[in-house]
Amino acid sequence: MISFEEARRTILSKVAPAGVERVMLLDAAGRIIAEDFAAPWDMPRWDNSAMDGFAVRNADCAPGVTLKVTDYIPAGVSSDDAVTQGCAARIMTGAPIPPGADAVVPFEETEEAEGVVKLLHPVKKQDHIRFKGEDVASGEPVVARGTLLGPPQISLLASFAALLVPVYRKIRVAIVSTGDELVEVGTEPKESQIVNSNTLALAAAIKLCGAEPVILGIARDNRESHLALLSEGLKADVLITSAGVSAGDRDLVRETLVELGVEEEFWKIGIKPGGPTAFGLKGNTPVFSLPGNPVSTMITFEEFARPALLKMMGHTNVFRRTVRGYLQDEVRKKAGKMNFLRVRVTLEDGRYLASTSGDQNTGILKTMLRSNALALLPAERTEFKAGDEVELHILDATLEMEA
Ligand code: AMP
Ligand code: MG
């Protein structure tokens, strides 16, 4: 039996980014850029007007002065005609500053009539001009490899007309649920049957990681069925199985994986729930064998598979927000295993307060629905009092950050 930390370390040391692909810019949202991006030109590309107004020569300007309007430069147009002494060019926001001009006077600070404009206020050199390269200089590295692409990065890449972006490849994650007792969603279970909810729970979790779930269905509790589905699953980038990994008579997952050439790194972690989790590899293909109890399946996916999938898709920030918080209830547990306590966390006066979110029996799925975090109760401790400090893994990304 290995520790939680060792299990995680082992898994993460065995997986690496799966590769790079070029995708359309919009499809790059939420992905990790795989190469540094340097600006191919200055931004802005030319000095331009920050306001709708008049491009002027500062030397000509004083409050009350009247200038002759000799040019009109709408956005999208550039003018080679210089602004000469005593003149001004009508200019719209974004249009290039014409030669000779060194300031822009916004309409609001002028009175315009019959081809002339009167300036109402003093004007300073460089007023209301956005200068070439002031945002980004040509060649400047602006988006570093490994950056998560969100709207600001997409905006910047788009402004440099980058249509295709190199990102770490999306991975395909095969899901095989096992068990003779299972029927598929949409089928009403007869007595002694249960609905295969784990496949969908895993598929949902995989999707939310940004990976592609590949649903392979149910392997029945016999060697042939396991061989067929697990060998199919090994064709994906990652294989995740549910159930059949404990010490039951018909728990065939591990032995079938071995038969298919998977080398097991470990089986059994000192945690509860989720103890009988196994992890192995066939070549570069990681295989997570998760226990079948739906709460255990979700928690072990969350704590072991999710960080690995994210790493394989180029993320460097692969863990959930981890904070210290304070238990609000008295909790007892057995010594020997680290426990994941399903909790409801609130942020109060800058402190994370964690209340147990219900019956902690692994059979109680409902408790999971009320939880927004897992509290990690260290293996050797048995008693926790209200107010004791614990480590929390925050599952709800929308939970307020520390003030
Ligand atoms: P096992 O690991 O095969 O002993 O399964 C443990 C328990 O998890 C079983 O008693 C089932 O109730 C439950 N279980 C197994 N597979 C699934 C599944 N695909 N969906 C929902 N529950 C499952
Ligand atoms: Mg089973």
Coordinates of C-alpha atoms and ligand atoms in Angstrom, one line a residue:
M1 CA 0.0 0.0 0.0
I2 CA 1.5 3.3 -1.0
S3 CA 0.7 6.8 0.3
F4 CA -1.5 9.3 -1.4
E5 CA 1.5 11.6 -2.1
E6 CA 3.6 8.7 -3.5
A7 CA 0.7 7.6 -5.7
R8 CA 0.3 11.1 -7.1
R9 CA 4.0 11.5 -7.6
T10 CA 4.4 8.2 -9.3
I11 CA 1.5 9.0 -11.7
L12 CA 2.7 12.4 -12.6
S13 CA 6.3 11.2 -13.1
K14 CA 5.0 8.7 -15.7
V15 CA 3.0 11.1 -17.9
A16 CA 4.0 13.8 -20.3
P17 CA 2.3 16.1 -22.8
A18 CA 0.9 13.9 -25.5
G19 CA 1.9 16.1 -28.5
V20 CA 1.1 19.3 -30.3
E21 CA -1.5 20.2 -32.9
R22 CA -2.5 23.3 -34.7
V23 CA -6.0 24.4 -34.2
M24 CA -8.2 27.3 -35.3
L25 CA -7.9 30.2 -32.9
L26 CA -11.3 29.8 -31.4
D27 CA -10.7 26.1 -30.7
A28 CA -7.6 27.1 -28.8
A29 CA -9.7 28.6 -26.0
G30 CA -9.0 26.7 -22.8
R31 CA -6.0 25.0 -24.3
I32 CA -2.3 25.4 -23.6
I33 CA -0.2 27.1 -26.2
A34 CA 2.8 24.8 -27.1
E35 CA 5.2 27.4 -28.5
D36 CA 6.2 30.9 -27.5
F37 CA 4.4 33.6 -29.5
A38 CA 6.4 36.7 -30.4
A39 CA 4.7 39.7 -31.9
P40 CA 5.3 39.7 -35.7
W41 CA 4.9 43.5 -35.9
D42 CA 4.5 46.5 -33.7
M43 CA 1.1 47.1 -32.1
P44 CA -0.2 49.6 -32.8
R45 CA 1.4 49.4 -36.2
W46 CA 1.4 53.1 -36.6
D47 CA 0.9 56.2 -34.4
N48 CA -2.9 56.6 -34.4
S49 CA -5.6 58.7 -32.9
A50 CA -7.1 57.7 -29.6
M51 CA -10.1 60.0 -30.0
D52 CA -12.5 61.4 -32.7
G53 CA -11.2 64.9 -33.2
F54 CA -8.6 66.9 -35.0
A55 CA -5.0 66.1 -35.7
V56 CA -3.0 69.3 -35.1
R57 CA 0.5 70.8 -34.8
N58 CA 1.0 71.5 -31.1
A59 CA 3.1 74.6 -32.0
D60 CA 0.0 76.2 -33.6
C61 CA -2.3 75.6 -30.7
A62 CA -3.4 77.9 -28.0
P63 CA -6.8 78.3 -26.4
G64 CA -9.0 80.3 -28.8
V65 CA -6.9 79.7 -31.9
T66 CA -8.8 78.8 -35.1
L67 CA -7.3 76.3 -37.6
K68 CA -8.3 75.5 -41.1
V69 CA -9.6 72.0 -41.6
T70 CA -7.8 70.7 -44.6
D71 CA -8.2 66.9 -44.5
Y72 CA -10.6 64.2 -43.3
I73 CA -9.2 60.8 -42.1
P74 CA -11.8 58.2 -41.1
A75 CA -10.8 54.9 -39.5
G76 CA -9.3 52.5 -42.0
V77 CA -7.8 55.3 -44.1
S78 CA -4.4 56.9 -44.0
S79 CA -3.4 60.2 -45.3
D80 CA 0.0 61.2 -46.7
D81 CA -1.0 64.9 -46.7
A82 CA 1.0 66.7 -44.1
V83 CA -0.8 69.0 -41.6
T84 CA 0.8 72.3 -42.3
Q85 CA 1.0 75.5 -40.2
G86 CA -2.4 76.8 -39.2
C87 CA -4.2 73.7 -40.3
A88 CA -5.9 70.6 -38.8
A89 CA -7.1 67.3 -40.1
R90 CA -10.4 65.8 -39.0
I91 CA -9.5 62.4 -37.7
M92 CA -11.4 59.4 -36.3
T93 CA -10.3 57.0 -33.6
G94 CA -7.8 54.5 -34.8
A95 CA -6.8 56.3 -38.0
P96 CA -3.1 56.9 -38.5
I97 CA -1.8 60.3 -37.5
P98 CA -0.9 62.3 -40.6
P99 CA 2.6 63.6 -41.2
G100 CA 3.2 66.9 -39.4
A101 CA 0.6 66.4 -36.7
D102 CA 1.8 65.8 -33.1
A103 CA -1.4 65.9 -31.1
V104 CA -5.1 65.2 -31.3
V105 CA -7.8 67.5 -30.0
P106 CA -11.0 65.7 -29.2
F107 CA -14.2 67.1 -30.7
E108 CA -15.5 67.9 -27.2
E109 CA -12.7 70.5 -26.8
T110 CA -13.4 72.3 -30.1
E111 CA -16.0 74.3 -31.9
E112 CA -16.3 73.5 -35.6
A113 CA -17.8 75.7 -38.3
E114 CA -17.5 76.2 -42.0
G115 CA -14.2 74.5 -42.6
V116 CA -12.5 75.9 -39.5
V117 CA -12.1 74.6 -36.0
K118 CA -11.7 76.7 -32.9
L119 CA -9.7 75.2 -30.0
L120 CA -11.1 75.8 -26.5
H121 CA -8.4 74.4 -24.3
P122 CA -4.6 74.2 -24.2
V123 CA -3.1 71.3 -26.1
K124 CA 0.0 69.3 -25.2
K125 CA 2.3 67.5 -27.6
Q126 CA 1.4 63.8 -27.9
D127 CA -2.1 64.4 -26.5
H128 CA -4.5 61.5 -27.5
I129 CA -2.0 59.7 -29.7
R130 CA -1.5 56.0 -29.4
F131 CA 2.1 55.4 -30.4
K132 CA 3.5 52.7 -32.7
G133 CA 4.6 49.7 -30.6
E134 CA 3.4 51.2 -27.3
D135 CA 1.3 48.1 -26.5
V136 CA 3.6 45.5 -28.0
A137 CA 6.9 45.9 -29.8
S138 CA 7.7 43.8 -32.8
G139 CA 9.5 40.7 -31.7
E140 CA 8.3 41.0 -28.1
P141 CA 7.5 37.6 -26.5
V142 CA 3.9 38.1 -25.5
V143 CA 2.4 34.6 -24.9
A144 CA 4.8 32.1 -23.4
R145 CA 4.6 28.4 -24.1
G146 CA 2.6 26.7 -21.4
T147 CA 0.1 29.6 -21.1
L148 CA -3.6 28.7 -20.7
L149 CA -5.4 30.5 -23.6
G150 CA -8.3 32.6 -22.4
P151 CA -10.0 35.7 -24.0
P152 CA -7.1 38.1 -23.4
Q153 CA -4.6 35.7 -25.1
I154 CA -7.0 34.9 -27.9
S155 CA -7.6 38.7 -28.4
L156 CA -3.9 39.3 -28.7
L157 CA -3.2 36.4 -31.0
A158 CA -6.2 37.5 -33.1
S159 CA -4.9 41.0 -33.3
F160 CA -1.7 39.6 -34.9
A161 CA -3.9 37.7 -37.3
A162 CA -2.8 34.3 -36.0
L163 CA -5.4 32.0 -37.4
L164 CA -3.9 28.7 -36.4
V165 CA -2.3 28.2 -33.0
P166 CA 0.0 25.4 -31.8
V167 CA -1.5 23.9 -28.7
Y168 CA -1.0 20.7 -26.8
R169 CA -3.1 18.0 -28.2
K170 CA -6.4 17.1 -26.8
I171 CA -6.3 13.6 -25.5
R172 CA -8.8 10.7 -25.9
V173 CA -9.6 9.0 -22.8
A174 CA -11.3 5.6 -23.0
I175 CA -13.8 4.5 -20.3
V176 CA -14.6 0.9 -19.6
S177 CA -17.0 0.1 -16.8
T178 CA -17.0 -3.5 -15.6
G179 CA -19.6 -5.6 -13.9
D180 CA -22.4 -8.2 -14.6
E181 CA -24.7 -6.2 -12.4
L182 CA -24.7 -3.1 -14.7
V183 CA -27.3 -2.0 -17.2
E184 CA -26.9 1.1 -19.4
V185 CA -28.4 4.4 -18.7
G186 CA -31.9 4.5 -20.2
T187 CA -32.7 0.9 -19.1
E188 CA -34.7 0.4 -15.9
P189 CA -32.6 -1.9 -13.7
K190 CA -34.3 -5.1 -12.6
E191 CA -33.7 -6.4 -9.1
S192 CA -30.0 -6.8 -8.3
Q193 CA -29.1 -4.7 -11.3
I194 CA -27.7 -1.1 -11.1
V195 CA -27.4 1.5 -13.8
N196 CA -23.9 2.2 -15.1
S197 CA -23.6 5.8 -13.8
N198 CA -19.8 5.7 -13.5
T199 CA -19.2 5.8 -17.2
L200 CA -21.2 9.1 -17.5
A201 CA -19.7 10.5 -14.3
L202 CA -16.2 9.8 -15.7
A203 CA -17.1 11.1 -19.2
A204 CA -18.4 14.3 -17.7
A205 CA -15.2 14.8 -15.6
I206 CA -13.0 14.0 -18.6
K207 CA -14.9 16.6 -20.7
L208 CA -14.5 19.2 -18.0
C209 CA -10.8 18.6 -18.1
G210 CA -10.9 19.5 -21.8
A211 CA -10.2 15.9 -22.9
E212 CA -12.3 13.7 -25.1
P213 CA -14.1 10.8 -23.5
V214 CA -14.4 7.6 -25.5
I215 CA -17.2 5.5 -24.1
L216 CA -16.6 1.8 -24.7
G217 CA -19.4 0.4 -22.6
I218 CA -19.6 -2.4 -20.1
A219 CA -17.1 -5.3 -19.8
R220 CA -18.9 -8.3 -18.3
D221 CA -17.3 -10.2 -15.5
N222 CA -15.5 -12.7 -17.8
R223 CA -12.1 -12.8 -19.3
E224 CA -13.2 -12.5 -23.0
S225 CA -15.3 -9.5 -22.4
H226 CA -12.6 -7.8 -20.4
L227 CA -10.0 -8.6 -23.0
A228 CA -12.1 -7.2 -25.8
L229 CA -13.0 -3.9 -24.2
L230 CA -9.7 -3.3 -22.4
S231 CA -7.6 -3.9 -25.5
E232 CA -9.8 -1.5 -27.4
G233 CA -9.4 1.0 -24.5
L234 CA -5.6 0.7 -24.7
K235 CA -5.8 2.3 -28.2
A236 CA -6.7 5.6 -26.7
D237 CA -4.3 8.0 -25.0
V238 CA -5.5 7.0 -21.6
L239 CA -7.6 4.1 -20.3
I240 CA -9.8 4.5 -17.3
T241 CA -11.7 1.5 -15.9
S242 CA -14.4 1.5 -13.2
A243 CA -14.9 -1.4 -10.7
G244 CA -13.6 -4.9 -10.7
V245 CA -10.3 -3.9 -9.1
S246 CA -10.9 -5.0 -5.5
A247 CA -10.2 -8.5 -4.2
G248 CA -13.6 -10.0 -5.3
D249 CA -13.8 -13.3 -7.0
R250 CA -14.8 -11.7 -10.3
D251 CA -12.5 -8.7 -10.1
L252 CA -10.7 -9.3 -13.4
V253 CA -9.4 -5.9 -14.3
R254 CA -5.9 -6.1 -13.1
E255 CA -5.1 -9.6 -14.3
T256 CA -6.6 -8.8 -17.8
L257 CA -4.5 -5.6 -18.0
V258 CA -1.4 -7.6 -17.2
E259 CA -2.4 -10.1 -19.9
L260 CA -2.6 -7.2 -22.3
G261 CA 0.9 -6.0 -21.5
V262 CA 0.1 -3.3 -18.9
E263 CA 2.8 -3.0 -16.3
E264 CA 1.3 -2.2 -13.0
E265 CA 3.0 0.6 -11.0
F266 CA 0.9 0.2 -7.9
W267 CA -2.3 -1.2 -6.5
K268 CA -3.9 0.0 -3.3
I269 CA -3.3 3.5 -1.9
G270 CA -3.6 4.4 1.8
I271 CA -6.7 6.4 1.3
K272 CA -10.4 6.1 2.1
P273 CA -12.5 6.2 0.0
G274 CA -10.7 4.9 -3.1
G275 CA -8.2 2.5 -1.5
P276 CA -8.1 -0.3 -4.2
T277 CA -7.1 2.1 -7.0
A278 CA -4.5 0.7 -9.4
F279 CA -2.3 2.5 -11.9
G280 CA -0.1 1.1 -14.7
L281 CA 1.2 1.8 -18.1
K282 CA 1.3 0.1 -21.5
G283 CA 4.2 1.9 -23.2
N284 CA 3.2 5.6 -22.8
T285 CA -0.5 4.8 -22.2
P286 CA -1.5 5.3 -18.6
V287 CA -4.2 3.1 -17.2
F288 CA -6.2 4.1 -14.2
S289 CA -8.2 1.3 -12.6
L290 CA -10.6 3.0 -10.3
P291 CA -12.9 1.4 -7.7
G292 CA -16.5 1.0 -8.7
N293 CA -18.3 2.7 -5.9
P294 CA -19.5 5.9 -7.5
V295 CA -18.1 8.2 -4.7
S296 CA -14.7 6.4 -4.9
T297 CA -14.7 6.6 -8.6
M298 CA -15.3 10.3 -8.6
I299 CA -12.8 11.1 -5.8
T300 CA -10.0 8.9 -7.3
F301 CA -10.6 10.4 -10.7
E302 CA -10.4 13.9 -9.2
E303 CA -7.2 13.2 -7.2
F304 CA -5.3 11.0 -9.5
A305 CA -6.6 11.0 -13.1
R306 CA -7.5 14.6 -13.5
P307 CA -4.0 16.0 -12.7
A308 CA -2.5 13.4 -15.1
L309 CA -4.9 14.3 -17.9
L310 CA -4.2 18.0 -17.5
K311 CA -0.4 17.4 -17.6
M312 CA -0.8 15.3 -20.8
M313 CA -2.6 18.3 -22.3
G314 CA 0.3 20.7 -21.4
H315 CA -1.1 22.2 -18.2
T316 CA 1.5 23.0 -15.5
N317 CA -1.2 24.0 -13.0
V318 CA -2.7 20.6 -12.6
F319 CA -4.0 20.5 -9.1
R320 CA -7.2 22.0 -7.6
R321 CA -6.8 25.0 -5.4
T322 CA -5.3 23.7 -2.2
V323 CA -5.7 25.8 0.9
R324 CA -5.6 25.4 4.7
G325 CA -9.0 25.7 6.4
Y326 CA -10.7 24.9 9.7
L327 CA -13.0 22.0 10.4
Q328 CA -16.3 23.0 11.9
D329 CA -17.2 19.6 13.2
E330 CA -15.8 16.9 15.4
V331 CA -14.7 14.0 13.2
R332 CA -13.4 10.5 14.1
K333 CA -11.7 8.0 11.9
K334 CA -9.6 4.9 12.1
A335 CA -5.8 5.2 12.0
G336 CA -3.9 4.0 9.0
K337 CA -5.4 5.7 6.0
M338 CA -5.7 9.2 4.9
N339 CA -9.4 10.1 4.6
F340 CA -11.1 12.4 2.1
L341 CA -13.8 14.1 4.0
R342 CA -16.5 15.5 1.8
V343 CA -17.1 19.1 3.0
R344 CA -18.8 22.3 2.3
V345 CA -16.4 25.2 2.5
T346 CA -17.2 28.9 3.0
L347 CA -14.8 31.8 3.2
E348 CA -15.4 33.9 6.3
D349 CA -13.2 36.8 7.3
G350 CA -10.4 35.4 5.2
R351 CA -10.6 31.9 6.7
Y352 CA -11.9 28.8 4.9
L353 CA -14.4 27.0 7.1
A354 CA -15.2 23.4 6.3
S355 CA -18.3 21.7 7.5
T356 CA -18.9 18.0 6.7
S357 CA -21.6 17.9 4.0
G358 CA -23.4 14.8 5.3
D359 CA -23.0 11.1 5.9
Q360 CA -19.5 10.1 5.0
N361 CA -20.3 6.5 4.2
T362 CA -18.9 5.9 0.7
G363 CA -22.3 4.5 -0.3
I364 CA -23.9 8.0 0.1
L365 CA -23.6 9.7 -3.2
K366 CA -25.9 12.5 -2.1
T367 CA -23.2 13.9 0.2
M368 CA -21.0 14.5 -2.9
L369 CA -23.7 16.8 -4.3
R370 CA -23.5 19.0 -1.3
S371 CA -19.7 19.2 -1.3
N372 CA -17.5 21.8 -2.8
A373 CA -14.2 20.5 -1.4
L374 CA -12.4 17.5 0.0
A375 CA -10.7 17.8 3.4
L376 CA -7.6 15.6 3.8
L377 CA -7.5 13.9 7.1
P378 CA -4.0 12.6 7.7
A379 CA -3.5 8.8 8.0
E380 CA -2.4 8.5 11.5
R381 CA -4.8 10.9 13.2
T382 CA -8.0 9.6 14.6
E383 CA -9.7 12.5 16.2
F384 CA -10.4 16.0 14.9
K385 CA -12.0 18.7 16.9
A386 CA -14.0 21.7 15.6
G387 CA -11.4 24.4 14.8
D388 CA -8.6 21.9 13.8
E389 CA -6.7 23.0 10.7
V390 CA -6.9 20.7 7.7
E391 CA -5.8 20.8 4.0
L392 CA -8.6 21.4 1.6
H393 CA -8.9 20.6 -2.1
I394 CA -11.4 23.1 -3.5
L395 CA -13.5 21.4 -6.2
D396 CA -15.6 24.4 -7.0
A397 CA -13.6 26.8 -9.1
T398 CA -16.1 29.6 -8.4
L399 CA -15.6 29.6 -4.7
E400 CA -14.4 33.0 -3.6
M401 CA -10.6 33.4 -3.3
E402 CA -9.1 34.8 -0.1
A403 CA -9.8 38.5 0.3
Ligands
AMP1 P1 -16.7 -3.5 -7.5 O1 -15.5 -2.6 -7.5 O2 -16.8 -4.2 -8.8 O3 -16.8 -4.4 -6.3 O4 -17.9 -2.5 -7.4 C1 -18.2 -1.8 -6.2 C2 -19.6 -1.3 -6.2 O5 -19.6 -0.2 -7.1 C3 -20.6 -2.2 -6.8 O6 -21.3 -2.8 -5.7 C4 -21.6 -1.3 -7.5 O7 -22.7 -1.0 -6.6 C5 -20.8 -0.1 -7.8 N1 -20.6 0.1 -9.2 C6 -19.7 -0.7 -9.9 N2 -19.7 -0.3 -11.2 C7 -20.5 0.8 -11.3 C8 -20.9 1.6 -12.3 N3 -20.4 1.5 -13.5 N4 -21.8 2.6 -12.1 C9 -22.3 2.7 -10.8 N5 -22.0 2.0 -9.8 C10 -21.1 1.0 -10.0
MG2 MG -17.7 -5.8 -10.0

